[in-house]
Amino acid sequence: MFERDLSLGDILEPARGNLATVVTGVRRCGKTYRLYQEMHRIVEAGYPQESILYFNFEDERLKPYTPQLLSDVVEAFFSLRPRAQRDGAFFFFDEIQEVPEWGTFLRRMVDTRKATIFVTGSSSKMLSANLASEFRGRALSRELFPVTYNFLRTLTAG
């Protein structure tokens, strides 16, 4: 495996008001893998693995999606990991655009939870214009592109 070429910035200590990091890109470009890399980086930096929640909303067993699903996931995590609620948590929500009212939920999370939040979504469903209006200054958007031939060449040249 190789490190993807998209910087998500410095690791932010979980806190209220942290900007959410939104990773968008075309299908199958590596958004989920980039989240896995970031989770690994957080653990390597010394944060407890128990403070990390990864949740993929593409799982068909979750249908029909309801807005309450998002809150239920977070509350279940905190009931299993009360220390994460007290000390702060890292949330990784993959393909969150599948759930209705996800923008409202994330705004509330950013404003009220001691957390660092990462979300992914397909470019077509999370256009930058929509993100700007959904989050009103509460998120940083990063776009991940498919691996290019030149990038692969740099990996094999090493």
PDB file of C-alpha atoms in Angstrom:
ATOM      1  CA  MET A   1       0.000   0.000   0.000  1.00  0.00           C
ATOM      2  CA  PHE A   2       1.080   3.585  -0.495  1.00  0.00           C
ATOM      3  CA  GLU A   3       0.431   6.908   1.173  1.00  0.00           C
ATOM      4  CA  ARG A   4      -2.146   8.975  -0.724  1.00  0.00           C
ATOM      5  CA  ASP A   5      -1.131  12.443  -1.822  1.00  0.00           C
ATOM      6  CA  LEU A   6      -3.831  14.466  -0.032  1.00  0.00           C
ATOM      7  CA  SER A   7      -2.862  16.369   3.093  1.00  0.00           C
ATOM      8  CA  LEU A   8      -5.580  16.665   5.702  1.00  0.00           C
ATOM      9  CA  GLY A   9      -3.491  19.059   7.782  1.00  0.00           C
ATOM     10  CA  ASP A  10      -2.227  18.774  11.325  1.00  0.00           C
ATOM     11  CA  ILE A  11      -4.020  16.496  13.756  1.00  0.00           C
ATOM     12  CA  LEU A  12      -6.405  18.674  15.752  1.00  0.00           C
ATOM     13  CA  GLU A  13      -6.985  17.898  19.415  1.00  0.00           C
ATOM     14  CA  PRO A  14     -10.710  17.118  19.791  1.00  0.00           C
ATOM     15  CA  ALA A  15     -12.517  20.348  20.753  1.00  0.00           C
ATOM     16  CA  ARG A  16     -15.822  22.146  20.288  1.00  0.00           C
ATOM     17  CA  GLY A  17     -15.673  24.340  17.231  1.00  0.00           C
ATOM     18  CA  ASN A  18     -13.055  22.339  15.326  1.00  0.00           C
ATOM     19  CA  LEU A  19     -13.713  22.616  11.617  1.00  0.00           C
ATOM     20  CA  ALA A  20     -14.911  19.362  10.059  1.00  0.00           C
ATOM     21  CA  THR A  21     -12.700  18.029   7.265  1.00  0.00           C
ATOM     22  CA  VAL A  22     -14.749  17.019   4.229  1.00  0.00           C
ATOM     23  CA  VAL A  23     -13.037  14.746   1.680  1.00  0.00           C
ATOM     24  CA  THR A  24     -14.799  14.598  -1.665  1.00  0.00           C
ATOM     25  CA  GLY A  25     -13.934  12.862  -4.901  1.00  0.00           C
ATOM     26  CA  VAL A  26     -15.239  10.646  -7.639  1.00  0.00           C
ATOM     27  CA  ARG A  27     -16.263   7.091  -6.813  1.00  0.00           C
ATOM     28  CA  ARG A  28     -13.397   4.657  -6.170  1.00  0.00           C
ATOM     29  CA  CYS A  29     -10.685   7.346  -5.951  1.00  0.00           C
ATOM     30  CA  GLY A  30      -9.523   6.297  -2.469  1.00  0.00           C
ATOM     31  CA  LYS A  31     -11.512   8.446  -0.031  1.00  0.00           C
ATOM     32  CA  THR A  32     -12.133   5.592   2.404  1.00  0.00           C
ATOM     33  CA  TYR A  33      -8.520   4.459   2.242  1.00  0.00           C
ATOM     34  CA  ARG A  34      -7.408   8.035   2.963  1.00  0.00           C
ATOM     35  CA  LEU A  35      -9.568   7.979   6.107  1.00  0.00           C
ATOM     36  CA  TYR A  36      -7.908   4.725   7.203  1.00  0.00           C
ATOM     37  CA  GLN A  37      -4.516   6.380   6.758  1.00  0.00           C
ATOM     38  CA  GLU A  38      -5.630   9.322   8.889  1.00  0.00           C
ATOM     39  CA  MET A  39      -6.899   7.019  11.652  1.00  0.00           C
ATOM     40  CA  HIS A  40      -3.526   5.262  11.662  1.00  0.00           C
ATOM     41  CA  ARG A  41      -1.750   8.633  11.859  1.00  0.00           C
ATOM     42  CA  ILE A  42      -3.893   9.643  14.866  1.00  0.00           C
ATOM     43  CA  VAL A  43      -3.040   6.425  16.742  1.00  0.00           C
ATOM     44  CA  GLU A  44       0.652   6.849  15.850  1.00  0.00           C
ATOM     45  CA  ALA A  45       0.472  10.363  17.349  1.00  0.00           C
ATOM     46  CA  GLY A  46      -0.487   8.799  20.689  1.00  0.00           C
ATOM     47  CA  TYR A  47      -4.254   9.167  20.799  1.00  0.00           C
ATOM     48  CA  PRO A  48      -6.103   6.100  22.129  1.00  0.00           C
ATOM     49  CA  GLN A  49      -7.713   3.910  19.493  1.00  0.00           C
ATOM     50  CA  GLU A  50     -10.835   3.863  21.683  1.00  0.00           C
ATOM     51  CA  SER A  51     -11.358   7.562  20.912  1.00  0.00           C
ATOM     52  CA  ILE A  52     -11.872   6.818  17.198  1.00  0.00           C
ATOM     53  CA  LEU A  53     -15.173   5.966  15.532  1.00  0.00           C
ATOM     54  CA  TYR A  54     -15.311   4.984  11.862  1.00  0.00           C
ATOM     55  CA  PHE A  55     -18.769   4.480  10.387  1.00  0.00           C
ATOM     56  CA  ASN A  56     -19.702   3.697   6.770  1.00  0.00           C
ATOM     57  CA  PHE A  57     -23.178   4.863   5.811  1.00  0.00           C
ATOM     58  CA  GLU A  58     -23.263   2.866   2.570  1.00  0.00           C
ATOM     59  CA  ASP A  59     -24.207  -0.299   4.458  1.00  0.00           C
ATOM     60  CA  GLU A  60     -27.578  -1.387   3.047  1.00  0.00           C
ATOM     61  CA  ARG A  61     -28.619  -2.816   6.429  1.00  0.00           C
ATOM     62  CA  LEU A  62     -29.040   0.753   7.679  1.00  0.00           C
ATOM     63  CA  LYS A  63     -31.848   1.494   5.222  1.00  0.00           C
ATOM     64  CA  PRO A  64     -34.204   3.208   5.346  1.00  0.00           C
ATOM     65  CA  TYR A  65     -31.949   6.077   6.384  1.00  0.00           C
ATOM     66  CA  THR A  66     -33.460   8.463   8.905  1.00  0.00           C
ATOM     67  CA  PRO A  67     -31.964  11.665  10.333  1.00  0.00           C
ATOM     68  CA  GLN A  68     -32.040  10.031  13.790  1.00  0.00           C
ATOM     69  CA  LEU A  69     -29.533   7.396  12.612  1.00  0.00           C
ATOM     70  CA  LEU A  70     -26.635   9.847  12.906  1.00  0.00           C
ATOM     71  CA  SER A  71     -27.383  10.742  16.517  1.00  0.00           C
ATOM     72  CA  ASP A  72     -27.991   7.084  17.377  1.00  0.00           C
ATOM     73  CA  VAL A  73     -24.538   6.125  16.061  1.00  0.00           C
ATOM     74  CA  VAL A  74     -22.807   8.810  18.135  1.00  0.00           C
ATOM     75  CA  GLU A  75     -24.787   8.044  21.295  1.00  0.00           C
ATOM     76  CA  ALA A  76     -24.084   4.294  20.960  1.00  0.00           C
ATOM     77  CA  PHE A  77     -20.367   5.041  20.585  1.00  0.00           C
ATOM     78  CA  PHE A  78     -20.335   7.248  23.679  1.00  0.00           C
ATOM     79  CA  SER A  79     -22.258   4.665  25.706  1.00  0.00           C
ATOM     80  CA  LEU A  80     -19.541   2.115  24.848  1.00  0.00           C
ATOM     81  CA  ARG A  81     -16.679   4.615  25.215  1.00  0.00           C
ATOM     82  CA  PRO A  82     -17.602   7.168  27.916  1.00  0.00           C
ATOM     83  CA  ARG A  83     -13.987   8.327  28.124  1.00  0.00           C
ATOM     84  CA  ALA A  84     -14.195   9.468  24.488  1.00  0.00           C
ATOM     85  CA  GLN A  85     -17.150  11.667  25.374  1.00  0.00           C
ATOM     86  CA  ARG A  86     -15.238  13.208  28.274  1.00  0.00           C
ATOM     87  CA  ASP A  87     -11.776  13.514  26.696  1.00  0.00           C
ATOM     88  CA  GLY A  88     -12.766  13.989  23.060  1.00  0.00           C
ATOM     89  CA  ALA A  89     -13.334  11.800  20.033  1.00  0.00           C
ATOM     90  CA  PHE A  90     -12.312  11.463  16.416  1.00  0.00           C
ATOM     91  CA  PHE A  91     -15.266  10.747  14.128  1.00  0.00           C
ATOM     92  CA  PHE A  92     -14.874   9.364  10.611  1.00  0.00           C
ATOM     93  CA  PHE A  93     -18.191   9.313   8.752  1.00  0.00           C
ATOM     94  CA  ASP A  94     -17.854   7.646   5.346  1.00  0.00           C
ATOM     95  CA  GLU A  95     -20.420   8.496   2.634  1.00  0.00           C
ATOM     96  CA  ILE A  96     -22.485  10.542   5.069  1.00  0.00           C
ATOM     97  CA  GLN A  97     -24.472  12.150   2.241  1.00  0.00           C
ATOM     98  CA  GLU A  98     -26.598   8.971   2.163  1.00  0.00           C
ATOM     99  CA  VAL A  99     -28.400  10.114   5.337  1.00  0.00           C
ATOM    100  CA  PRO A 100     -31.040  12.871   5.204  1.00  0.00           C
ATOM    101  CA  GLU A 101     -30.205  16.095   7.047  1.00  0.00           C
ATOM    102  CA  TRP A 102     -26.534  15.179   7.446  1.00  0.00           C
ATOM    103  CA  GLY A 103     -25.529  18.850   7.191  1.00  0.00           C
ATOM    104  CA  THR A 104     -27.672  19.861  10.145  1.00  0.00           C
ATOM    105  CA  PHE A 105     -26.271  16.974  12.181  1.00  0.00           C
ATOM    106  CA  LEU A 106     -22.649  17.912  11.409  1.00  0.00           C
ATOM    107  CA  ARG A 107     -23.218  21.584  12.250  1.00  0.00           C
ATOM    108  CA  ARG A 108     -24.582  20.513  15.628  1.00  0.00           C
ATOM    109  CA  MET A 109     -21.649  18.138  16.184  1.00  0.00           C
ATOM    110  CA  VAL A 110     -19.087  20.838  15.362  1.00  0.00           C
ATOM    111  CA  ASP A 111     -20.801  23.327  17.672  1.00  0.00           C
ATOM    112  CA  THR A 112     -21.498  21.058  20.651  1.00  0.00           C
ATOM    113  CA  ARG A 113     -19.144  18.062  20.767  1.00  0.00           C
ATOM    114  CA  LYS A 114     -15.541  17.823  21.857  1.00  0.00           C
ATOM    115  CA  ALA A 115     -14.486  16.192  18.610  1.00  0.00           C
ATOM    116  CA  THR A 116     -12.446  16.199  15.453  1.00  0.00           C
ATOM    117  CA  ILE A 117     -14.621  15.183  12.508  1.00  0.00           C
ATOM    118  CA  PHE A 118     -13.790  13.796   9.068  1.00  0.00           C
ATOM    119  CA  VAL A 119     -16.430  13.002   6.463  1.00  0.00           C
ATOM    120  CA  THR A 120     -16.355  11.672   2.919  1.00  0.00           C
ATOM    121  CA  GLY A 121     -18.783  11.877   0.081  1.00  0.00           C
ATOM    122  CA  SER A 122     -18.962  11.587  -3.672  1.00  0.00           C
ATOM    123  CA  SER A 123     -18.270  14.834  -5.528  1.00  0.00           C
ATOM    124  CA  SER A 124     -21.593  14.743  -7.338  1.00  0.00           C
ATOM    125  CA  LYS A 125     -23.569  14.566  -4.094  1.00  0.00           C
ATOM    126  CA  MET A 126     -21.445  17.027  -2.104  1.00  0.00           C
ATOM    127  CA  LEU A 127     -20.743  19.901  -4.474  1.00  0.00           C
ATOM    128  CA  SER A 128     -18.564  22.654  -3.001  1.00  0.00           C
ATOM    129  CA  ALA A 129     -21.398  25.181  -3.371  1.00  0.00           C
ATOM    130  CA  ASN A 130     -23.627  22.920  -1.261  1.00  0.00           C
ATOM    131  CA  LEU A 131     -20.866  22.455   1.327  1.00  0.00           C
ATOM    132  CA  ALA A 132     -20.411  26.203   1.697  1.00  0.00           C
ATOM    133  CA  SER A 133     -24.106  26.733   2.391  1.00  0.00           C
ATOM    134  CA  GLU A 134     -24.485  23.589   4.547  1.00  0.00           C
ATOM    135  CA  PHE A 135     -21.607  24.387   6.889  1.00  0.00           C
ATOM    136  CA  ARG A 136     -21.341  28.179   6.840  1.00  0.00           C
ATOM    137  CA  GLY A 137     -17.658  28.251   7.786  1.00  0.00           C
ATOM    138  CA  ARG A 138     -17.577  25.049   9.842  1.00  0.00           C
ATOM    139  CA  ALA A 139     -15.722  22.798   7.384  1.00  0.00           C
ATOM    140  CA  LEU A 140     -12.605  22.535   5.279  1.00  0.00           C
ATOM    141  CA  SER A 141     -13.114  20.817   1.959  1.00  0.00           C
ATOM    142  CA  ARG A 142     -10.445  18.641   0.340  1.00  0.00           C
ATOM    143  CA  GLU A 143     -10.851  16.947  -3.029  1.00  0.00           C
ATOM    144  CA  LEU A 144      -9.131  13.639  -3.685  1.00  0.00           C
ATOM    145  CA  PHE A 145      -8.389  12.736  -7.276  1.00  0.00           C
ATOM    146  CA  PRO A 146      -7.797   9.272  -8.739  1.00  0.00           C
ATOM    147  CA  VAL A 147      -4.206   8.043  -8.759  1.00  0.00           C
ATOM    148  CA  THR A 148      -2.356   9.273 -11.830  1.00  0.00           C
ATOM    149  CA  TYR A 149       0.323   7.590 -13.886  1.00  0.00           C
ATOM    150  CA  ASN A 150       2.879  10.221 -12.803  1.00  0.00           C
ATOM    151  CA  PHE A 151       2.116   9.565  -9.130  1.00  0.00           C
ATOM    152  CA  LEU A 152       2.573   5.808  -9.626  1.00  0.00           C
ATOM    153  CA  ARG A 153       5.861   6.478 -11.419  1.00  0.00           C
ATOM    154  CA  THR A 154       7.187   8.387  -8.405  1.00  0.00           C
ATOM    155  CA  LEU A 155       6.368   5.387  -6.204  1.00  0.00           C
ATOM    156  CA  THR A 156       8.289   2.933  -8.361  1.00  0.00           C
ATOM    157  CA  ALA A 157      11.231   5.297  -8.965  1.00  0.00           C
ATOM    158  CA  GLY A 158      12.180   5.227  -5.241  1.00  0.00           C
TER     159      GLY A 158
END
